[in-house]
Amino acid sequence: MKNILFIAILLCFGAAGCASQAQTETVAAPASVQTTSVRIQSLKPRALVILEGALKSNNAYLRNHAVEVVVQTGRKEFLPQVVKLTTDPSVAVRFAATAAL
């Protein structure tokens, strides 16, 4: 009996949490929010340097996500580094690099 009551309470809280999450997703940003434009072209050289460093990083998490960025941005000049990562010690990095090719 206690198990059934416990499960019922969990379901109620889960349903309440899902309902409140759905409400927050549909709320629009206030009109008073100001946006500023950014010149992306001036950021590109720095971003490429960061991406190159991430591909060579000792951190597998960074290498993995750097491969994903290479794929999403279509930066073909980084493909030689991605090919090298197919033999990476980290399974996640090897998988991302192999899937990228």
mmCIF file with all atom_site columns, C-alpha atoms in Angstrom, residues 14-61:
data_model
loop_
_atom_site.group_PDB
_atom_site.id
_atom_site.type_symbol
_atom_site.label_atom_id
_atom_site.label_alt_id
_atom_site.label_comp_id
_atom_site.label_asym_id
_atom_site.label_entity_id
_atom_site.label_seq_id
_atom_site.pdbx_PDB_ins_code
_atom_site.Cartn_x
_atom_site.Cartn_y
_atom_site.Cartn_z
_atom_site.occupancy
_atom_site.B_iso_or_equiv
_atom_site.pdbx_formal_charge
_atom_site.auth_seq_id
_atom_site.auth_comp_id
_atom_site.auth_asym_id
_atom_site.auth_atom_id
_atom_site.pdbx_PDB_model_num
ATOM 1  C CA . GLY A 1 14 ? 6.024  14.678 -12.175 1.00 0.00 ? 14 GLY A CA 1
ATOM 2  C CA . ALA A 1 15 ? 2.830  15.876 -13.832 1.00 0.00 ? 15 ALA A CA 1
ATOM 3  C CA . ALA A 1 16 ? 3.001  19.179 -11.964 1.00 0.00 ? 16 ALA A CA 1
ATOM 4  C CA . GLY A 1 17 ? 6.633  19.632 -12.989 1.00 0.00 ? 17 GLY A CA 1
ATOM 5  C CA . CYS A 1 18 ? 5.856  18.913 -16.639 1.00 0.00 ? 18 CYS A CA 1
ATOM 6  C CA . ALA A 1 19 ? 2.961  21.364 -16.618 1.00 0.00 ? 19 ALA A CA 1
ATOM 7  C CA . SER A 1 20 ? 5.078  24.156 -15.151 1.00 0.00 ? 20 SER A CA 1
ATOM 8  C CA . GLN A 1 21 ? 7.878  23.422 -17.623 1.00 0.00 ? 21 GLN A CA 1
ATOM 9  C CA . ALA A 1 22 ? 5.484  23.681 -20.552 1.00 0.00 ? 22 ALA A CA 1
ATOM 10 C CA . GLN A 1 23 ? 4.305  27.060 -19.274 1.00 0.00 ? 23 GLN A CA 1
ATOM 11 C CA . THR A 1 24 ? 7.831  28.446 -19.030 1.00 0.00 ? 24 THR A CA 1
ATOM 12 C CA . GLU A 1 25 ? 8.683  27.331 -22.546 1.00 0.00 ? 25 GLU A CA 1
ATOM 13 C CA . THR A 1 26 ? 5.849  29.332 -24.077 1.00 0.00 ? 26 THR A CA 1
ATOM 14 C CA . VAL A 1 27 ? 6.614  32.613 -22.286 1.00 0.00 ? 27 VAL A CA 1
ATOM 15 C CA . ALA A 1 28 ? 8.052  35.235 -24.625 1.00 0.00 ? 28 ALA A CA 1
ATOM 16 C CA . ALA A 1 29 ? 10.862 37.609 -23.731 1.00 0.00 ? 29 ALA A CA 1
ATOM 17 C CA . PRO A 1 30 ? 9.735  41.004 -22.453 1.00 0.00 ? 30 PRO A CA 1
ATOM 18 C CA . ALA A 1 31 ? 9.624  43.840 -24.961 1.00 0.00 ? 31 ALA A CA 1
ATOM 19 C CA . SER A 1 32 ? 12.037 45.851 -22.823 1.00 0.00 ? 32 SER A CA 1
ATOM 20 C CA . VAL A 1 33 ? 14.953 43.476 -23.586 1.00 0.00 ? 33 VAL A CA 1
ATOM 21 C CA . GLN A 1 34 ? 17.513 45.246 -25.725 1.00 0.00 ? 34 GLN A CA 1
ATOM 22 C CA . THR A 1 35 ? 19.533 43.409 -28.319 1.00 0.00 ? 35 THR A CA 1
ATOM 23 C CA . THR A 1 36 ? 22.824 44.481 -29.788 1.00 0.00 ? 36 THR A CA 1
ATOM 24 C CA . SER A 1 37 ? 24.341 43.356 -33.033 1.00 0.00 ? 37 SER A CA 1
ATOM 25 C CA . VAL A 1 38 ? 27.755 41.747 -33.048 1.00 0.00 ? 38 VAL A CA 1
ATOM 26 C CA . ARG A 1 39 ? 30.154 41.740 -35.962 1.00 0.00 ? 39 ARG A CA 1
ATOM 27 C CA . ILE A 1 40 ? 30.751 38.046 -36.365 1.00 0.00 ? 40 ILE A CA 1
ATOM 28 C CA . GLN A 1 41 ? 33.477 38.436 -38.978 1.00 0.00 ? 41 GLN A CA 1
ATOM 29 C CA . SER A 1 42 ? 35.798 40.044 -36.435 1.00 0.00 ? 42 SER A CA 1
ATOM 30 C CA . LEU A 1 43 ? 35.332 37.051 -34.119 1.00 0.00 ? 43 LEU A CA 1
ATOM 31 C CA . LYS A 1 44 ? 36.125 34.391 -36.737 1.00 0.00 ? 44 LYS A CA 1
ATOM 32 C CA . PRO A 1 45 ? 39.952 34.411 -36.512 1.00 0.00 ? 45 PRO A CA 1
ATOM 33 C CA . ARG A 1 46 ? 39.863 34.088 -32.725 1.00 0.00 ? 46 ARG A CA 1
ATOM 34 C CA . ALA A 1 47 ? 37.227 31.337 -32.905 1.00 0.00 ? 47 ALA A CA 1
ATOM 35 C CA . LEU A 1 48 ? 39.373 29.358 -35.343 1.00 0.00 ? 48 LEU A CA 1
ATOM 36 C CA . VAL A 1 49 ? 42.363 29.602 -33.008 1.00 0.00 ? 49 VAL A CA 1
ATOM 37 C CA . ILE A 1 50 ? 40.219 28.377 -30.106 1.00 0.00 ? 50 ILE A CA 1
ATOM 38 C CA . LEU A 1 51 ? 38.845 25.525 -32.222 1.00 0.00 ? 51 LEU A CA 1
ATOM 39 C CA . GLU A 1 52 ? 42.324 24.450 -33.273 1.00 0.00 ? 52 GLU A CA 1
ATOM 40 C CA . GLY A 1 53 ? 43.463 24.474 -29.651 1.00 0.00 ? 53 GLY A CA 1
ATOM 41 C CA . ALA A 1 54 ? 40.448 22.438 -28.579 1.00 0.00 ? 54 ALA A CA 1
ATOM 42 C CA . LEU A 1 55 ? 41.190 19.783 -31.197 1.00 0.00 ? 55 LEU A CA 1
ATOM 43 C CA . LYS A 1 56 ? 44.687 19.406 -29.692 1.00 0.00 ? 56 LYS A CA 1
ATOM 44 C CA . SER A 1 57 ? 43.587 19.697 -26.049 1.00 0.00 ? 57 SER A CA 1
ATOM 45 C CA . ASN A 1 58 ? 44.446 17.151 -23.363 1.00 0.00 ? 58 ASN A CA 1
ATOM 46 C CA . ASN A 1 59 ? 40.781 17.262 -22.314 1.00 0.00 ? 59 ASN A CA 1
ATOM 47 C CA . ALA A 1 60 ? 38.703 14.625 -24.125 1.00 0.00 ? 60 ALA A CA 1
ATOM 48 C CA . TYR A 1 61 ? 35.516 16.627 -23.513 1.00 0.00 ? 61 TYR A CA 1
#
